[in-house]
Amino acid sequence: MSLVDTIRDHVAEHRSGMVVDLVFAVVWVTVVTALFDVLDGPTWAYYLCMLAGVVAYFTFFGSLDAARDRDD
């Protein structure tokens, strides 16, 4: 199996999850950027909020998985 076939299979298998990840990232970056454009906050706080997006992502989707496991 070639590298291209491996990538194609991976994308086909995880397509919906990849789209959700992309939407979450785009929305998070858009909201934080718009907020800091309005508030004119310090650069370090902007980067801290961007980093908080990683924590928010794993917390949100981790709790979603836990809720789905509890329902099953």
Short mmCIF file of N, CA and C in Angstrom, two decimals:
data_model
loop_
_atom_site.label_atom_id
_atom_site.label_comp_id
_atom_site.label_asym_id
_atom_site.label_seq_id
_atom_site.Cartn_x
_atom_site.Cartn_y
_atom_site.Cartn_z
N MET A 1 0.86 -1.18 0.00
CA MET A 1 0.00 0.00 0.00
C MET A 1 0.90 1.24 0.00
N SER A 2 0.64 2.14 -0.91
CA SER A 2 1.47 3.34 -1.01
C SER A 2 1.04 4.38 0.01
N LEU A 3 1.86 5.39 0.16
CA LEU A 3 1.58 6.47 1.10
C LEU A 3 0.30 7.20 0.73
N VAL A 4 0.09 7.42 -0.54
CA VAL A 4 -1.12 8.11 -1.00
C VAL A 4 -2.37 7.29 -0.64
N ASP A 5 -2.30 5.99 -0.83
CA ASP A 5 -3.43 5.13 -0.48
C ASP A 5 -3.69 5.14 1.02
N THR A 6 -2.62 5.16 1.80
CA THR A 6 -2.75 5.21 3.26
C THR A 6 -3.42 6.50 3.69
N ILE A 7 -2.99 7.61 3.12
CA ILE A 7 -3.60 8.91 3.46
C ILE A 7 -5.05 8.95 3.02
N ARG A 8 -5.32 8.45 1.83
CA ARG A 8 -6.69 8.43 1.30
C ARG A 8 -7.61 7.61 2.22
N ASP A 9 -7.13 6.45 2.66
CA ASP A 9 -7.93 5.61 3.56
C ASP A 9 -8.16 6.30 4.90
N HIS A 10 -7.13 6.97 5.42
CA HIS A 10 -7.26 7.67 6.70
C HIS A 10 -8.29 8.80 6.61
N VAL A 11 -8.22 9.57 5.55
CA VAL A 11 -9.16 10.69 5.37
C VAL A 11 -10.57 10.16 5.17
N ALA A 12 -10.73 9.09 4.41
CA ALA A 12 -12.06 8.53 4.19
C ALA A 12 -12.65 8.01 5.49
N GLU A 13 -11.81 7.43 6.34
CA GLU A 13 -12.29 6.88 7.61
C GLU A 13 -12.64 7.96 8.63
N HIS A 14 -11.90 9.06 8.63
CA HIS A 14 -12.06 10.10 9.65
C HIS A 14 -12.61 11.42 9.10
N ARG A 15 -13.26 11.39 7.98
CA ARG A 15 -13.69 12.62 7.31
C ARG A 15 -14.56 13.51 8.19
N SER A 16 -15.59 12.97 8.81
CA SER A 16 -16.50 13.82 9.61
C SER A 16 -15.79 14.38 10.83
N GLY A 17 -14.92 13.60 11.45
CA GLY A 17 -14.17 14.09 12.60
C GLY A 17 -13.22 15.20 12.22
N MET A 18 -12.61 15.08 11.05
CA MET A 18 -11.69 16.11 10.59
C MET A 18 -12.43 17.41 10.29
N VAL A 19 -13.62 17.32 9.76
CA VAL A 19 -14.42 18.50 9.47
C VAL A 19 -14.82 19.20 10.77
N VAL A 20 -15.23 18.42 11.76
CA VAL A 20 -15.61 18.99 13.06
C VAL A 20 -14.41 19.67 13.70
N ASP A 21 -13.24 19.06 13.63
CA ASP A 21 -12.02 19.67 14.18
C ASP A 21 -11.71 20.99 13.49
N LEU A 22 -11.84 21.01 12.18
CA LEU A 22 -11.56 22.22 11.43
C LEU A 22 -12.55 23.33 11.78
N VAL A 23 -13.83 22.99 11.88
CA VAL A 23 -14.85 23.99 12.23
C VAL A 23 -14.59 24.54 13.63
N PHE A 24 -14.27 23.67 14.58
CA PHE A 24 -13.97 24.14 15.94
C PHE A 24 -12.80 25.12 15.92
N ALA A 25 -11.73 24.77 15.21
CA ALA A 25 -10.55 25.63 15.16
C ALA A 25 -10.87 26.97 14.51
N VAL A 26 -11.60 26.96 13.41
CA VAL A 26 -11.92 28.21 12.71
C VAL A 26 -12.81 29.10 13.58
N VAL A 27 -13.79 28.51 14.23
CA VAL A 27 -14.68 29.30 15.09
C VAL A 27 -13.91 29.87 16.27
N TRP A 28 -13.06 29.06 16.92
CA TRP A 28 -12.29 29.53 18.08
C TRP A 28 -11.38 30.69 17.69
N VAL A 29 -10.64 30.54 16.61
CA VAL A 29 -9.71 31.58 16.18
C VAL A 29 -10.48 32.84 15.79
N THR A 30 -11.61 32.69 15.13
CA THR A 30 -12.41 33.84 14.72
C THR A 30 -12.95 34.59 15.93
N VAL A 31 -13.48 33.88 16.91
CA VAL A 31 -14.04 34.53 18.10
C VAL A 31 -12.95 35.24 18.89
N VAL A 32 -11.82 34.57 19.10
CA VAL A 32 -10.73 35.19 19.87
C VAL A 32 -10.18 36.40 19.14
N THR A 33 -9.99 36.30 17.84
CA THR A 33 -9.47 37.42 17.07
C THR A 33 -10.44 38.60 17.08
N ALA A 34 -11.72 38.33 16.90
CA ALA A 34 -12.71 39.41 16.94
C ALA A 34 -12.77 40.06 18.32
N LEU A 35 -12.71 39.25 19.36
CA LEU A 35 -12.73 39.77 20.72
C LEU A 35 -11.54 40.67 20.98
N PHE A 36 -10.36 40.26 20.57
CA PHE A 36 -9.17 41.07 20.81
C PHE A 36 -9.08 42.26 19.88
N ASP A 37 -9.73 42.21 18.74
CA ASP A 37 -9.81 43.40 17.88
C ASP A 37 -10.68 44.47 18.54
N VAL A 38 -11.75 44.04 19.20
CA VAL A 38 -12.65 44.98 19.86
C VAL A 38 -12.03 45.51 21.15
N LEU A 39 -11.46 44.61 21.95
CA LEU A 39 -10.93 44.99 23.26
C LEU A 39 -9.51 45.54 23.22
N ASP A 40 -8.80 45.29 22.13
CA ASP A 40 -7.41 45.72 21.99
C ASP A 40 -6.57 45.27 23.19
N GLY A 41 -6.66 43.97 23.48
CA GLY A 41 -5.93 43.39 24.61
C GLY A 41 -4.46 43.19 24.28
N PRO A 42 -3.70 42.86 25.31
CA PRO A 42 -2.26 42.63 25.10
C PRO A 42 -2.00 41.36 24.28
N THR A 43 -0.88 41.35 23.61
CA THR A 43 -0.53 40.23 22.74
C THR A 43 -0.39 38.93 23.52
N TRP A 44 0.18 38.99 24.72
CA TRP A 44 0.37 37.77 25.51
C TRP A 44 -0.99 37.14 25.87
N ALA A 45 -1.99 37.98 26.13
CA ALA A 45 -3.32 37.47 26.46
C ALA A 45 -3.97 36.83 25.23
N TYR A 46 -3.71 37.42 24.07
CA TYR A 46 -4.23 36.86 22.82
C TYR A 46 -3.68 35.45 22.61
N TYR A 47 -2.38 35.30 22.78
CA TYR A 47 -1.76 33.98 22.60
C TYR A 47 -2.21 33.01 23.68
N LEU A 48 -2.43 33.50 24.87
CA LEU A 48 -2.92 32.65 25.94
C LEU A 48 -4.33 32.14 25.63
N CYS A 49 -5.16 32.99 25.06
CA CYS A 49 -6.51 32.56 24.66
C CYS A 49 -6.45 31.57 23.51
N MET A 50 -5.52 31.76 22.59
CA MET A 50 -5.36 30.79 21.51
C MET A 50 -4.93 29.43 22.08
N LEU A 51 -4.03 29.44 23.04
CA LEU A 51 -3.60 28.21 23.68
C LEU A 51 -4.74 27.57 24.47
N ALA A 52 -5.58 28.39 25.05
CA ALA A 52 -6.74 27.88 25.78
C ALA A 52 -7.69 27.13 24.85
N GLY A 53 -7.64 27.43 23.57
CA GLY A 53 -8.45 26.72 22.59
C GLY A 53 -8.09 25.24 22.53
N VAL A 54 -6.82 24.92 22.73
CA VAL A 54 -6.40 23.51 22.74
C VAL A 54 -7.02 22.80 23.94
N VAL A 55 -6.96 23.47 25.10
CA VAL A 55 -7.57 22.90 26.31
C VAL A 55 -9.08 22.78 26.14
N ALA A 56 -9.70 23.81 25.58
CA ALA A 56 -11.15 23.79 25.37
C ALA A 56 -11.55 22.67 24.41
N TYR A 57 -10.76 22.46 23.38
CA TYR A 57 -11.05 21.40 22.41
C TYR A 57 -11.07 20.03 23.09
N PHE A 58 -9.99 19.71 23.80
CA PHE A 58 -9.90 18.39 24.42
C PHE A 58 -10.91 18.23 25.55
N THR A 59 -11.20 19.30 26.27
CA THR A 59 -12.20 19.23 27.33
C THR A 59 -13.59 19.00 26.75
N PHE A 60 -13.95 19.76 25.73
CA PHE A 60 -15.27 19.64 25.13
C PHE A 60 -15.49 18.26 24.52
N PHE A 61 -14.55 17.82 23.68
CA PHE A 61 -14.75 16.55 23.02
C PHE A 61 -14.54 15.37 23.97
N GLY A 62 -13.73 15.54 25.00
CA GLY A 62 -13.60 14.50 26.02
C GLY A 62 -14.88 14.32 26.79
N SER A 63 -15.53 15.43 27.15
CA SER A 63 -16.80 15.33 27.87
C SER A 63 -17.89 14.78 26.96
N LEU A 64 -17.83 15.10 25.69
CA LEU A 64 -18.79 14.56 24.73
C LEU A 64 -18.64 13.04 24.62
N ASP A 65 -17.41 12.56 24.56
CA ASP A 65 -17.18 11.11 24.52
C ASP A 65 -17.64 10.44 25.81
N ALA A 66 -17.39 11.08 26.95
CA ALA A 66 -17.82 10.52 28.22
C ALA A 66 -19.34 10.44 28.30
N ALA A 67 -20.02 11.45 27.79
CA ALA A 67 -21.49 11.45 27.80
C ALA A 67 -22.03 10.36 26.87
N ARG A 68 -21.39 10.17 25.74
CA ARG A 68 -21.83 9.12 24.81
C ARG A 68 -21.60 7.74 25.41
N ASP A 69 -20.46 7.57 26.09
CA ASP A 69 -20.18 6.27 26.74
C ASP A 69 -21.16 5.99 27.87
N ARG A 70 -21.55 7.03 28.59
CA ARG A 70 -22.49 6.86 29.70
C ARG A 70 -23.87 6.46 29.17
N ASP A 71 -24.25 7.03 28.04
CA ASP A 71 -25.56 6.70 27.44
C ASP A 71 -25.62 5.28 26.89
N ASP A 72 -24.47 4.76 26.50
CA ASP A 72 -24.43 3.39 25.95
C ASP A 72 -24.47 2.41 27.06
#
